[in-house]
Amino acid sequence: LSICSKICYAIGGAPNQVAGSAAAFFLQIYLLDIAHITPFHASLVLFVGKASGAVTDPVAGFFISKSRWTKVGRLMPWMLACTPFTVVSYFFMWYLPPFVSGRVAWYLTFYCLFQALTTLFQVPYSALTMFLSTDQKERDSATAYRMTMEVLGTLIGAALQGQIVASAHISHHCTVNPPVNTTDTWHDTPSFPDPSDLLSHQVIYMIAAGVIGGVYLLGIVILFLGVKEKDDPYALNSDRAIPFCKGLGLTMKHGPYVKLTASFLLISTAVQLEQSNFVLFCTYAADLRNHFQYLVVTILVSAAVSIPFWQKFLQRFGKKCAACGISWMIPFAVMLVTIPNLILAYLVAFVSGLSIAASLLLPWSMLPDVVDNFRLQNPHGKGHETIFYSSYVFFTKMSAGIGLGISAAGLEFTGYKPGMCRQSNDVILTLKILIGVVPAVLILVGLFILLFYPITEESRKETKLALEVLR
């Protein structure tokens, strides 16, 4: 693979991360403080939206596995077709409709559409890794390029969104260092914007959505022009495609895949909880409302620059050893929760970026090894790649949706009030648990499961040799 092809492939996946990052960091606080829907309804939007994307994964995998080869490939037409609709759904996801009673249905509809359409892009795009090269090192290299660009996309999305919309969340009614929360917090004057402020906030979010929509269109053009999809390079002429339902059953019985998926669905849920509650935590629990956009950028810059380090690390010490880096965020997150201050917040942001980079790179680097292992055990079947990728994304999205739904429902239960300069002690305690305790437990359990992942560096080399003999 040429470096140009790897870069074009990597750029193709960046727009999904740009939009996903903006939504992960800002959608919850947008729904609560700009759209003024209740935390329960916000949890409903987040959970059902993630669930709709998750349900779309196996459906997309089924239809893609049935697709015929075209002049531009089997996977590329799916990505080309869904991109324009994804841009439209993303734009209206951030639009503030003039009516109030139907806002929950509005956001639920467009968030579900956006999640489903990004799935129709993500499944063929991630499976495309297997159709770039038969060489494991080339695929790992392409994955490293892809994850570097996706983390940069995450950085661009959060930075764009954060810088553009920060003014919508800094109220002139709130002091920079409000006094310690007491039980009389509820007597504070809500900082709901007046109609002119509401209009300006709407325009700000529309600008951000329009910019990110343009990034989508640019990314798909570069992907289409710069990447050539190869017809299944692993299959013999006599091989037959594995039926989707049969293939799904076989993947669910494949030990390495089950262990990898179980581990990283817990770890990805922890990362999602950190992302979705970080801005709320900085605003209400750590008195850092004027710094949250810079802290988000620090996290993502750290993640972007550390991807090449993790790629070199896993090449030298192995992929399972690299997983230890995911645990680095735990002690620092606990420190931020217990001793919140500005310097510590930036240190936590930097270390969290290192851990997030490892959690993003590793599963996508390890999944092709699982697919090769499956291929070795089922040497005369083909077409199973999209089954692995679609079901993996299904499980991670579903677990993240459940986690986000529970976290938003927890804020509702403890009495979160939109528009307040300060929140009650119960809300602040909930935010601290969601930022510190819950992610720490999920990461530790996920890493424990990963200890039983059976594919080692030696077995990878044996699998590579065996597949070359088969070919």
XYZ file of C-alpha atoms in Angstrom:
471
model
C 0.000 0.000 0.000
C 1.271 3.466 -0.821
C 1.398 6.138 1.857
C -1.054 8.184 -0.232
C -3.588 5.333 -0.188
C -3.231 4.935 3.575
C -3.714 8.673 4.125
C -6.777 8.795 1.859
C -8.228 5.768 3.634
C -7.595 7.410 6.991
C -9.161 10.729 5.942
C -12.317 8.907 4.843
C -13.118 7.891 8.411
C -12.330 11.244 10.003
C -15.714 12.977 9.353
C -17.606 10.343 11.348
C -15.276 11.034 14.256
C -15.593 14.809 13.854
C -19.372 14.595 14.128
C -19.317 11.846 16.755
C -16.914 13.822 18.940
C -19.044 16.968 18.788
C -22.106 14.934 19.775
C -20.291 12.958 22.491
C -18.981 16.041 24.278
C -21.801 18.539 23.686
C -25.111 16.864 22.815
C -26.111 16.101 26.402
C -25.438 19.625 27.668
C -27.091 21.027 24.511
C -30.273 19.050 25.159
C -30.319 20.057 28.823
C -29.266 23.720 28.754
C -30.153 24.933 25.234
C -33.139 22.803 24.177
C -34.365 22.710 27.812
C -35.645 19.160 27.773
C -35.595 17.186 31.028
C -32.711 14.860 31.934
C -35.080 11.894 31.610
C -35.987 12.859 28.051
C -32.315 13.535 27.297
C -31.462 10.031 28.526
C -34.243 8.677 26.313
C -32.836 10.475 23.253
C -29.276 9.281 23.955
C -30.205 5.679 24.664
C -32.720 5.179 21.850
C -30.396 6.939 19.391
C -27.461 4.707 20.292
C -29.745 1.652 20.263
C -31.026 2.514 16.779
C -27.440 2.766 15.543
C -26.616 -0.534 17.221
C -29.622 -2.327 15.708
C -28.659 -0.985 12.281
C -25.225 -2.658 12.530
C -26.261 -6.299 11.968
C -28.880 -5.161 9.435
C -26.202 -3.239 7.533
C -23.863 -6.217 7.790
C -26.561 -8.499 6.361
C -27.326 -6.343 3.308
C -23.677 -5.477 2.661
C -22.766 -9.174 2.736
C -25.439 -9.710 0.043
C -24.142 -6.859 -2.131
C -22.684 -7.589 -5.534
C -19.372 -6.314 -6.815
C -19.607 -3.058 -8.809
C -17.088 -1.018 -10.782
C -16.228 0.951 -7.625
C -16.277 -2.073 -5.307
C -18.761 -3.765 -2.994
C -18.368 -1.498 0.042
C -17.749 1.904 -1.546
C -21.311 2.394 -2.974
C -22.759 2.156 0.543
C -20.474 4.898 1.842
C -21.161 7.156 -1.144
C -24.938 6.747 -0.924
C -25.419 7.416 2.792
C -23.137 10.462 3.203
C -25.535 13.197 1.892
C -28.355 11.949 4.124
C -25.977 11.787 7.089
C -25.100 15.471 6.603
C -28.776 16.496 6.550
C -29.684 14.476 9.651
C -26.674 15.851 11.533
C -27.609 19.439 10.697
C -31.181 19.089 11.954
C -29.976 17.265 15.070
C -28.620 20.629 16.277
C -31.552 22.730 15.080
C -33.773 24.297 17.748
C -37.367 23.959 16.475
C -39.764 26.831 17.256
C -42.255 24.511 18.997
C -41.651 23.238 22.532
C -44.011 20.315 23.030
C -42.547 18.206 20.225
C -38.845 18.854 20.784
C -38.180 15.453 22.330
C -39.660 13.719 19.268
C -37.645 16.034 16.978
C -34.285 15.262 18.580
C -35.135 11.595 18.963
C -35.976 11.323 15.247
C -32.891 13.053 13.901
C -30.465 11.534 16.418
C -31.763 8.057 15.534
C -31.426 8.847 11.822
C -27.908 10.151 12.321
C -26.833 7.082 14.303
C -28.350 4.699 11.753
C -26.766 6.495 8.786
C -23.324 6.691 10.390
C -23.603 2.942 10.939
C -24.276 2.408 7.236
C -21.006 4.259 6.647
C -18.953 2.831 9.509
C -19.595 -0.869 8.869
C -18.324 -0.940 5.253
C -15.577 1.561 6.060
C -14.145 -0.467 8.946
C -14.504 -3.741 6.991
C -12.600 -2.108 4.115
C -9.404 -2.710 6.147
C -9.586 -6.377 5.193
C -9.834 -5.506 1.472
C -6.785 -3.257 1.279
C -4.035 -5.856 1.652
C -3.435 -9.473 2.630
C -0.377 -8.520 4.690
C -0.923 -8.136 8.451
C 1.740 -5.437 8.800
C 0.193 -3.417 5.969
C -3.249 -3.687 7.572
C -1.845 -2.704 10.977
C -0.094 0.245 9.361
C -3.295 1.325 7.588
C -5.169 0.964 10.896
C -2.591 3.174 12.642
C -2.979 5.819 9.919
C -6.739 5.529 10.251
C -6.776 5.845 14.043
C -4.371 8.801 13.959
C -6.647 10.590 11.540
C -9.778 9.593 13.458
C -8.325 10.948 16.697
C -7.413 14.133 14.815
C -11.008 14.136 13.564
C -12.218 13.762 17.134
C -9.951 16.655 18.085
C -11.191 18.815 15.208
C -14.826 18.049 16.050
C -14.488 18.848 19.733
C -12.312 21.914 19.072
C -14.609 23.314 16.378
C -17.723 22.660 18.397
C -16.129 23.807 21.651
C -14.751 27.064 20.299
C -17.890 27.915 18.323
C -20.499 27.082 20.975
C -18.579 27.890 24.185
C -20.279 31.276 24.472
C -23.670 29.560 24.598
C -22.736 27.878 27.878
C -21.021 30.767 29.669
C -23.727 32.747 31.408
C -23.190 36.299 32.568
C -25.416 35.480 35.562
C -22.910 32.920 36.878
C -19.759 33.891 38.757
C -16.428 32.402 37.755
C -15.878 30.878 41.205
C -19.293 30.312 42.770
C -19.442 29.480 46.462
C -19.536 25.923 47.671
C -22.870 24.297 46.897
C -25.350 24.273 49.717
C -28.901 23.139 50.140
C -30.186 26.586 49.153
C -28.801 26.194 45.616
C -32.348 25.856 44.353
C -33.039 29.496 45.265
C -30.519 30.688 42.646
C -31.959 32.526 39.678
C -32.044 30.216 36.653
C -29.794 31.414 33.865
C -32.245 30.743 31.039
C -31.383 32.930 28.064
C -33.786 35.568 26.873
C -35.251 35.180 23.345
C -32.432 37.136 21.696
C -29.820 34.976 23.413
C -31.742 31.855 22.401
C -31.658 32.971 18.757
C -27.920 33.639 18.913
C -27.302 30.234 20.504
C -29.308 28.596 17.725
C -27.261 30.408 15.066
C -24.025 29.358 16.802
C -25.008 25.684 16.750
C -26.173 25.936 13.137
C -22.785 27.337 12.112
C -20.985 24.493 13.887
C -23.260 21.876 12.271
C -22.754 23.412 8.808
C -18.960 23.368 9.149
C -18.922 19.724 10.246
C -21.317 18.806 7.424
C -18.803 20.264 4.962
C -16.069 18.074 6.482
C -18.236 15.010 5.737
C -18.460 15.851 2.041
C -14.735 16.540 1.751
C -13.826 13.259 3.466
C -15.958 11.019 1.224
C -14.545 12.658 -1.935
C -10.953 11.986 -0.793
C -11.806 8.400 0.174
C -13.451 7.697 -3.184
C -10.609 9.173 -5.242
C -7.697 7.789 -3.199
C -8.654 4.217 -2.208
C -9.053 1.186 -4.459
C -11.108 -1.630 -2.989
C -9.942 -5.132 -3.916
C -12.336 -7.997 -4.463
C -11.981 -10.473 -1.569
C -8.219 -11.119 -1.658
C -8.490 -14.121 0.680
C -11.032 -16.215 -1.167
C -10.365 -19.077 -3.546
C -12.526 -19.367 -6.640
C -14.261 -22.387 -5.141
C -15.094 -20.671 -1.828
C -18.716 -19.914 -1.060
C -20.050 -16.973 0.919
C -21.101 -17.796 4.488
C -24.838 -17.053 4.991
C -25.243 -14.094 7.335
C -27.229 -15.849 10.079
C -24.928 -18.859 10.047
C -21.893 -16.562 10.063
C -23.327 -14.582 12.984
C -23.793 -17.790 14.953
C -20.222 -18.871 14.202
C -18.775 -15.507 15.282
C -20.677 -15.637 18.567
C -19.036 -19.020 19.258
C -15.546 -17.861 18.279
C -13.638 -17.549 21.570
C -11.118 -14.809 20.660
C -13.892 -12.624 19.237
C -16.153 -13.040 22.284
C -13.349 -12.117 24.701
C -12.196 -9.142 22.617
C -15.733 -7.790 22.244
C -16.660 -8.265 25.911
C -13.509 -6.467 27.015
C -13.738 -3.464 24.756
C -17.479 -2.917 25.051
C -16.860 -2.233 28.759
C -13.827 -0.048 28.031
C -15.606 1.927 25.277
C -18.594 2.476 27.584
C -16.211 3.942 30.182
C -14.729 6.309 27.588
C -18.223 7.352 26.417
C -19.261 8.132 29.994
C -16.146 10.275 30.439
C -16.849 12.161 27.212
C -20.555 12.809 27.699
C -20.270 13.953 31.326
C -16.941 15.807 31.184
C -18.382 19.192 30.164
C -21.131 18.930 32.791
C -18.548 17.971 35.416
C -16.294 20.924 34.548
C -19.267 23.306 34.540
C -21.009 22.300 37.755
C -18.702 20.136 39.896
C -15.181 21.515 39.358
C -15.788 25.280 38.829
C -14.038 25.090 35.433
C -16.864 26.374 33.230
C -14.517 28.815 31.469
C -11.910 26.137 30.702
C -13.866 23.107 29.500
C -13.249 23.710 25.785
C -9.480 23.948 26.366
C -9.509 20.811 28.528
C -11.343 18.910 25.780
C -8.746 20.069 23.238
C -5.939 18.969 25.607
C -7.443 15.471 25.852
C -7.668 15.097 22.105
C -4.281 16.623 21.236
C -2.707 14.186 23.695
C -4.620 11.306 22.070
C -3.662 12.354 18.536
C 0.069 12.715 19.151
C 0.281 9.447 21.115
C -1.204 7.155 18.425
C 2.213 6.663 16.687
C 3.739 5.879 20.095
C 1.136 3.195 20.782
C 1.620 1.747 17.289
C 5.370 1.362 17.930
C 4.660 0.021 21.431
C 2.311 -2.735 20.267
C 4.718 -3.716 17.477
C 7.546 -4.171 19.975
C 5.787 -5.479 23.097
C 2.554 -6.921 21.694
C -1.042 -5.768 21.600
C -2.095 -7.228 24.952
C 0.744 -5.398 26.724
C -0.325 -2.115 25.135
C -3.722 -2.502 26.813
C -2.137 -1.555 30.144
C -2.055 2.057 28.934
C -5.839 2.196 29.086
C -5.705 1.974 32.876
C -3.609 5.142 33.227
C -6.639 7.399 33.343
C -8.082 5.730 36.462
C -5.896 7.225 39.242
C -5.835 10.653 37.619
C -9.629 10.756 37.156
C -10.073 9.824 40.818
C -7.667 12.620 41.774
C -9.638 15.161 39.723
C -12.868 14.105 41.422
C -11.401 14.321 44.930
C -9.097 17.376 44.492
C -10.529 19.492 41.656
C -8.187 22.289 40.579
C -7.089 23.786 37.270
C -3.526 22.419 37.043
C -4.635 18.918 38.004
C -7.472 19.149 35.464
C -5.010 19.741 32.615
C -2.799 16.881 33.852
C -5.823 14.573 33.951
C -6.806 15.735 30.455
C -3.331 14.895 29.102
C -3.165 11.424 30.677
C -6.753 10.659 29.685
C -5.799 11.441 26.087
C -3.008 8.834 26.225
C -5.441 6.215 27.565
C -8.173 7.084 25.068
C -5.672 6.717 22.193
C -4.821 3.193 23.357
C -8.505 2.285 23.758
C -9.244 3.503 20.218
C -6.298 1.888 18.438
C -6.204 -1.534 20.069
C -9.615 -3.059 19.219
C -9.385 -2.074 15.549
C -5.832 -3.404 15.413
C -6.777 -6.679 17.103
C -10.018 -7.339 15.194
C -8.259 -8.211 11.886
C -6.221 -10.814 13.800
C -9.476 -12.354 15.042
C -10.853 -12.390 11.485
C -7.689 -14.132 10.233
C -7.965 -16.669 13.057
C -11.577 -17.361 12.058
C -10.556 -17.672 8.407
C -8.002 -20.316 9.350
C -10.652 -22.350 11.177
C -13.160 -21.902 8.317
C -10.895 -22.042 5.257
C -13.550 -22.456 2.553
C -15.962 -19.686 3.500
C -15.846 -16.015 2.568
C -17.836 -12.844 3.181
C -17.580 -13.008 6.969
C -15.625 -9.759 7.421
C -18.669 -7.469 7.545
C -20.307 -9.843 10.053
C -17.421 -9.416 12.481
C -17.236 -5.652 12.110
C -20.987 -5.006 12.201
C -21.602 -7.184 15.268
C -18.615 -5.641 17.090
C -19.932 -2.128 16.504
C -23.424 -3.324 17.516
C -22.266 -4.492 20.944
C -20.117 -1.444 21.673
C -22.871 0.975 20.629
C -25.540 -0.841 22.612
C -23.425 -0.883 25.766
C -22.548 2.797 25.320
C -26.227 3.647 24.802
C -27.214 1.859 27.992
C -24.429 3.617 29.891
C -25.353 7.070 28.587
C -29.044 6.486 29.227
C -28.404 5.424 32.810
C -26.072 8.382 33.445
C -28.609 10.936 32.183
C -31.397 9.215 34.110
C -29.195 9.435 37.206
C -29.023 13.214 36.796
C -32.825 13.316 36.539
C -33.196 11.203 39.677
C -30.842 13.408 41.703
C -32.610 16.614 40.638
C -30.613 18.230 37.808
C -32.151 21.611 36.916
C -31.343 23.138 33.496
C -30.199 26.748 33.473
C -28.987 26.900 37.060
C -25.604 28.426 37.831
C -25.103 25.775 40.491
C -26.542 22.344 41.078
C -27.393 20.470 44.255
C -24.864 18.377 46.160
C -26.627 15.215 44.967
C -26.127 16.189 41.307
C -22.457 17.018 41.916
C -21.923 13.672 43.675
C -23.574 11.901 40.718
C -21.261 13.669 38.261
C -18.227 12.685 40.331
C -19.334 9.046 40.340
C -19.950 9.126 36.569
C -16.505 10.640 35.912
C -14.457 8.686 38.466
C -15.937 5.534 39.972
C -17.990 3.998 37.148
C -15.347 4.319 34.370
C -12.677 2.934 36.713
C -14.740 -0.194 37.477
C -15.640 -0.744 33.804
C -12.016 -0.401 32.661
C -10.694 -2.779 35.324
C -13.278 -5.454 34.488
C -12.618 -5.005 30.757
C -8.855 -5.409 31.201
C -9.402 -8.490 33.377
C -11.412 -10.126 30.567
C -8.680 -9.188 28.081
C -6.173 -11.265 30.090
C -7.922 -14.365 28.684
C -7.676 -13.186 25.049
C -5.843 -16.114 23.408
C -4.187 -14.541 20.327
C -0.532 -13.778 21.046
C 2.202 -12.388 18.801
C 3.467 -15.937 18.198
C 0.034 -17.246 17.214
C -0.426 -14.275 14.875
C 2.737 -15.252 12.986
C 1.608 -18.886 12.824
C -1.781 -17.813 11.465
C -0.147 -15.614 8.850
C 2.051 -18.475 7.656
C -0.865 -20.933 7.579
C -3.007 -18.520 5.535
C -0.167 -18.008 3.049
C 0.066 -21.780 2.633
C -3.690 -21.979 2.017
C -3.500 -19.235 -0.615
